[in-house]
């Protein structure tokens, strides 16, 4: 019997969390205790920040500006319009940020794929990046959900193990860097969520006819689940509110589908060396189900691996006449488009695989004219008239 | 297949027990396994269980029962099917089957099991990239031969790569060999981490050739930076 998705979404149950009833101690308290004991410095969330509710109903502080952007290797490497859109949004909203060179990847993609590392190395990589952020005074904002999830894991391991803290301290001393733990581990989609009303206030497109499905990223809401943001007004507080609340604030329609909890099929090692699994899962459990049950104009997600997997996996499926053809964007790109960003200079949609032009048309964006502008930019680069495209060029 | 262990009958029980003790000895083990209700929640949410002869429940139960034979079989085969999505953290017993699998994989790599070497075959270039450059999926990895199932769009990107990278407004993204421009000092610090934490030893166990290449890249830079490699070896 087919699943009645509409009925699922009509549940009248709304969950209001009472943090007093949660048995585990707040992570932030434990982080601050270790500071009081002299174990590390806690990098405080800078003002102004927005107070959001996490899964247990506890307050999570999300900074609006003065952020150190912990970039994602998969976003910057293969879907660079993702990171560019995050920066562009900051610039348009007049928020101060740093895009550091003193940053490595969290290296967790490799760790989850190959296990050629260990707890001490992973914790040292995390704390090296945290220290680099602290030294600039800017607060880490983490672009990748896997980095975010992994750093939350690392924080738990460090909180639980004096021995691990000792090992990492020894390494940090060799690097002459301080032991620093941020007061909160913040994913960029939490920042978008916190800034969504500002984004909506700047939107230049009417999105009321756009139907979107949402894929919540596993490492965002499943791995150390406590940190994820929930809101009783979004899905009755039963699923994470990030992404969905942003789309609603922008006036788009959010359509539901029955396999929303499933992962995308990325698999870390699978996407690189065993893609038959990735393709099958992404198409059969996600894209085809969305198509069948919601027929969206776009699917929106908030992580590197999810955009890559859901987008790239559709090519081979199309050759097999499967029901595919849903463009995949991050909410950062969708917000940027809504605020009038250039689809190619800023959102860099030419790096995506599944056709985005019908979506752009429906959003009221003249993609032909915008593509011609981008092609002209590339010609100027080739002729040596400009060395790089600048932020000023992007908005010209 | 499944829970059949006879394939590994030639491996002594002592050896299986030795590896199992290493798994149990990992500090995370006690936080990842509290027993098992045999409820199957983890299987219901597991993507890999849908497509492989694989079950997070089997793994949690084999570890809970301390069945070293079965654990050895899983360590050699099943663990590489896991997607590491951590959907199974939904476990009502508060287990993390995905986390247990991370530990099992790590022990397999650290001990240079042939199955781990086989599982990582073809993956060496990725380990090389992340360990030597600090970023993993660099733009220049988008080559048609590597992603034939992603269609002609990969070819288009690879042909236009240097121009399309220059057409990115953020100044750190004009790179083609790394995802962003990582500073030299940052890289030296990363190399130090790999050396001090025993990761280089793990690489040696699974891929000696890769280990040699990485050592070549790293040693000079670490020495230039004044790090004494002899003194940084793990205790
Ligand atoms: S982490 Fe592994 S075992 Fe757990 S649900 Fe994901 S694929 Fe299955
Ligand atoms: S969900 Fe937990 S308790 Fe249930 S079968 Fe899986 S490991 Fe056992």
XYZ file of C-alpha atoms in Angstrom, chain A residues 9-368:
360
model
C 2.428 15.669 7.676
C -0.940 16.348 9.288
C 0.034 15.027 12.691
C -1.332 17.437 15.281
C 1.299 16.502 17.830
C 3.637 19.316 18.690
C 6.686 18.701 20.815
C 7.771 21.366 23.272
C 10.964 20.314 24.984
C 11.571 20.992 28.620
C 15.327 21.104 29.186
C 14.758 20.455 32.914
C 13.591 16.920 32.169
C 16.655 15.926 30.118
C 18.820 13.470 32.009
C 22.185 14.260 30.407
C 24.060 17.365 31.530
C 24.287 20.256 29.068
C 27.397 19.952 26.937
C 28.169 23.632 27.377
C 28.324 23.250 31.188
C 30.852 20.465 30.841
C 32.902 22.481 28.375
C 32.935 25.460 30.758
C 33.843 23.280 33.741
C 36.975 22.120 31.993
C 37.860 25.758 31.379
C 37.431 26.474 35.102
C 39.770 23.562 35.797
C 42.384 25.123 33.519
C 42.175 22.427 30.833
C 41.337 24.682 27.912
C 40.129 28.104 26.888
C 36.487 28.365 25.859
C 36.047 30.547 22.785
C 32.867 32.509 23.580
C 30.185 33.074 20.963
C 30.592 36.732 19.942
C 27.747 39.200 20.081
C 25.348 39.691 18.472
C 24.065 36.132 18.587
C 20.642 34.540 18.241
C 19.386 32.094 20.856
C 17.873 29.013 19.229
C 16.479 25.797 20.741
C 18.366 22.541 20.363
C 16.814 19.081 20.266
C 16.548 18.963 24.060
C 15.034 22.447 24.282
C 18.270 23.962 25.540
C 19.466 27.303 24.288
C 22.096 27.260 21.570
C 23.820 30.543 20.779
C 24.405 31.128 17.079
C 26.607 34.077 16.125
C 25.462 36.380 13.356
C 28.829 37.841 12.397
C 32.525 37.943 13.339
C 32.863 34.360 12.132
C 35.856 32.288 10.979
C 34.740 30.174 8.072
C 35.751 26.568 8.428
C 35.367 25.650 4.779
C 34.383 22.285 3.360
C 36.766 20.502 0.975
C 33.891 18.970 -0.984
C 32.072 22.281 -1.318
C 35.115 24.337 -2.243
C 36.512 21.606 -4.501
C 33.490 20.390 -6.429
C 30.511 22.693 -5.718
C 32.244 26.016 -5.111
C 29.048 28.036 -5.547
C 28.026 26.599 -2.187
C 30.836 28.267 -0.220
C 30.715 31.352 -2.442
C 27.015 31.778 -1.652
C 27.659 31.543 2.109
C 30.251 34.323 1.825
C 28.054 36.357 -0.510
C 25.174 36.241 1.992
C 27.480 37.571 4.710
C 28.625 40.398 2.481
C 25.101 41.347 1.483
C 23.903 41.324 5.076
C 26.900 43.435 6.101
C 28.353 40.785 8.413
C 32.014 40.599 9.217
C 33.818 37.281 8.458
C 37.192 35.654 7.808
C 37.992 33.182 5.029
C 41.218 31.681 6.433
C 44.187 29.988 4.769
C 45.250 28.692 8.173
C 42.602 25.964 7.972
C 42.735 22.305 7.058
C 39.765 20.135 6.256
C 38.458 18.248 9.294
C 39.782 15.155 7.425
C 36.682 13.249 8.539
C 35.560 12.309 5.031
C 38.731 10.269 4.778
C 38.382 8.959 8.331
C 34.823 7.710 7.757
C 35.874 6.269 4.408
C 39.138 4.544 5.191
C 39.743 4.591 8.986
C 43.364 5.523 8.279
C 43.455 7.749 11.337
C 42.563 7.612 15.010
C 40.873 9.584 17.800
C 43.992 11.480 18.808
C 44.798 12.624 15.264
C 41.206 13.621 14.577
C 40.966 15.565 17.833
C 44.284 17.299 17.158
C 43.139 18.346 13.668
C 39.960 19.800 15.194
C 41.730 21.640 17.985
C 44.395 22.971 15.624
C 41.643 24.566 13.566
C 39.840 25.842 16.678
C 43.086 27.393 17.928
C 43.696 29.010 14.533
C 40.237 30.587 14.737
C 40.764 31.713 18.329
C 44.062 33.382 17.414
C 42.171 35.608 14.947
C 39.411 36.414 17.437
C 36.798 35.178 14.952
C 34.382 32.405 15.921
C 34.334 29.153 13.916
C 31.361 28.679 11.603
C 31.500 25.224 10.080
C 30.401 24.834 6.478
C 30.318 21.040 6.248
C 27.855 18.893 8.199
C 30.421 16.123 8.409
C 32.967 18.491 9.955
C 30.228 19.722 12.268
C 29.168 16.189 13.234
C 32.731 14.996 13.600
C 33.780 17.956 15.733
C 30.805 17.260 17.998
C 32.041 13.678 18.297
C 35.546 14.920 19.027
C 34.188 17.240 21.724
C 32.350 14.298 23.364
C 35.469 12.163 23.262
C 37.576 14.941 24.764
C 35.008 15.584 27.484
C 35.015 11.881 28.353
C 38.744 11.241 28.264
C 41.449 13.012 30.298
C 43.968 10.794 28.507
C 42.891 12.031 25.090
C 42.999 15.610 26.310
C 46.524 14.963 27.540
C 47.608 13.581 24.170
C 46.131 16.505 22.273
C 47.629 19.000 24.728
C 51.085 17.549 24.068
C 50.614 18.093 20.331
C 49.223 21.597 20.751
C 52.243 22.481 22.899
C 54.561 21.261 20.148
C 52.735 23.604 17.769
C 52.808 26.361 20.386
C 49.062 26.695 20.115
C 46.494 27.034 22.909
C 43.932 24.321 23.771
C 40.662 25.918 22.705
C 37.106 24.618 22.590
C 34.366 26.795 21.119
C 31.436 27.486 23.432
C 29.138 26.116 20.714
C 29.830 24.049 17.619
C 27.884 25.899 14.950
C 26.941 24.730 11.474
C 26.461 27.364 8.764
C 22.838 26.192 8.249
C 22.155 27.249 11.836
C 23.535 30.651 10.912
C 21.255 30.756 7.838
C 18.368 29.717 10.086
C 19.226 32.472 12.574
C 19.488 35.036 9.748
C 16.517 33.770 7.722
C 14.251 36.711 8.416
C 17.002 39.123 7.362
C 17.495 37.077 4.201
C 13.755 37.126 3.546
C 13.659 40.892 4.064
C 16.193 41.246 1.224
C 14.599 38.842 -1.220
C 13.867 40.111 -4.701
C 12.028 37.103 -6.147
C 8.555 35.738 -5.564
C 9.071 32.095 -4.625
C 5.486 31.232 -3.763
C 5.149 28.925 -6.778
C 8.356 26.993 -6.027
C 7.870 23.569 -4.479
C 10.894 22.213 -2.605
C 11.669 19.004 -0.769
C 14.201 18.994 2.057
C 16.875 16.435 2.751
C 18.218 16.833 6.313
C 21.888 15.828 6.492
C 22.635 12.760 8.634
C 25.747 14.170 10.255
C 23.796 17.295 11.108
C 20.842 15.785 12.978
C 21.804 12.160 13.753
C 25.403 12.364 14.931
C 25.451 13.820 18.485
C 21.824 14.724 17.877
C 21.474 17.053 20.864
C 23.055 20.025 19.071
C 20.660 20.182 16.129
C 18.098 22.995 16.059
C 14.404 22.225 16.579
C 11.353 24.467 16.620
C 7.806 23.491 17.681
C 6.454 25.480 14.718
C 8.342 23.384 12.168
C 7.104 19.786 11.749
C 5.601 20.092 15.235
C 9.139 20.021 16.616
C 9.572 16.437 15.432
C 12.354 17.052 12.925
C 15.151 19.530 12.739
C 13.931 23.007 11.742
C 16.971 24.186 9.787
C 16.503 24.478 6.013
C 12.702 23.986 6.207
C 12.165 27.095 8.335
C 14.397 29.059 5.953
C 12.429 27.949 2.890
C 9.187 28.868 4.616
C 10.556 32.275 5.601
C 11.384 32.826 1.923
C 7.800 31.997 0.983
C 8.527 28.757 -0.905
C 6.310 25.685 -0.530
C 7.876 22.757 1.320
C 6.562 19.365 0.202
C 6.963 16.232 2.276
C 8.030 12.733 1.241
C 8.158 9.480 3.156
C 11.917 8.759 3.079
C 12.998 12.108 4.530
C 14.943 10.351 7.319
C 16.984 8.194 4.942
C 20.544 9.190 4.240
C 21.477 10.265 0.695
C 23.697 7.249 -0.017
C 26.984 9.158 0.105
C 28.738 6.554 2.212
C 32.136 8.356 2.286
C 34.049 5.482 0.659
C 31.110 4.519 -1.555
C 30.846 7.867 -3.350
C 34.525 7.562 -4.278
C 35.169 3.890 -4.912
C 31.849 2.001 -4.708
C 29.361 4.277 -6.413
C 26.935 1.554 -7.513
C 25.567 1.637 -3.966
C 25.513 5.429 -3.826
C 23.689 5.777 -7.149
C 21.123 3.113 -6.330
C 20.359 4.484 -2.903
C 20.213 8.135 -3.938
C 17.912 7.395 -6.851
C 15.675 4.676 -5.442
C 15.301 5.867 -1.869
C 15.444 9.619 -2.325
C 15.016 11.169 -5.790
C 12.401 8.776 -7.159
C 10.420 8.902 -3.918
C 10.467 12.696 -3.941
C 9.418 12.723 -7.575
C 6.595 10.266 -6.975
C 5.256 11.781 -3.774
C 5.993 15.498 -4.091
C 7.198 16.235 -7.641
C 9.264 19.211 -6.434
C 10.960 21.897 -8.535
C 14.096 21.520 -6.442
C 15.430 19.610 -3.480
C 17.286 21.609 -0.886
C 19.834 20.298 1.560
C 22.570 21.612 3.817
C 25.642 19.506 3.352
C 28.438 18.836 0.933
C 27.984 15.107 0.483
C 24.207 15.328 0.127
C 24.327 17.934 -2.648
C 27.004 15.954 -4.472
C 25.310 12.579 -4.135
C 21.749 13.602 -4.885
C 22.843 15.753 -7.830
C 25.493 13.592 -9.513
C 23.674 10.276 -9.062
C 20.845 11.349 -11.345
C 22.914 11.312 -14.541
C 23.304 7.540 -14.864
C 19.730 6.960 -13.701
C 18.448 9.176 -16.496
C 20.118 6.900 -19.013
C 18.033 4.072 -17.563
C 14.797 6.052 -17.929
C 14.344 6.336 -14.180
C 12.083 9.025 -12.766
C 14.742 11.591 -11.967
C 15.498 15.202 -12.862
C 15.279 17.204 -9.631
C 17.873 19.976 -9.325
C 19.755 19.924 -6.025
C 20.899 23.082 -4.260
C 22.068 24.052 -0.811
C 19.810 26.464 1.031
C 22.705 28.947 0.959
C 22.536 29.001 -2.850
C 18.741 29.158 -2.802
C 18.823 32.107 -0.363
C 21.436 33.856 -2.494
C 19.313 33.419 -5.639
C 16.300 34.730 -3.743
C 18.322 37.817 -2.821
C 19.275 38.405 -6.448
C 22.673 36.681 -6.628
C 24.038 35.825 -10.045
C 23.336 32.120 -10.740
C 26.750 31.552 -12.323
C 29.105 34.174 -10.883
C 27.926 33.588 -7.312
C 25.930 30.342 -7.133
C 28.164 28.708 -9.773
C 25.378 26.406 -10.953
C 27.448 25.219 -13.928
C 29.287 22.920 -11.486
C 26.009 21.096 -10.795
C 24.981 18.154 -12.919
C 21.173 17.952 -12.932
C 19.511 20.600 -15.079
C 18.784 23.782 -13.085
C 17.431 25.965 -15.924
C 13.727 25.054 -15.574
C 13.982 25.965 -11.887
C 15.670 29.284 -12.678
C 12.981 30.062 -15.229
C 10.258 29.349 -12.719
C 12.028 31.597 -10.222
C 11.996 34.379 -12.795
C 15.735 34.374 -13.511
C 16.918 34.996 -17.083
C 19.485 32.201 -17.157
C 20.403 32.729 -20.809
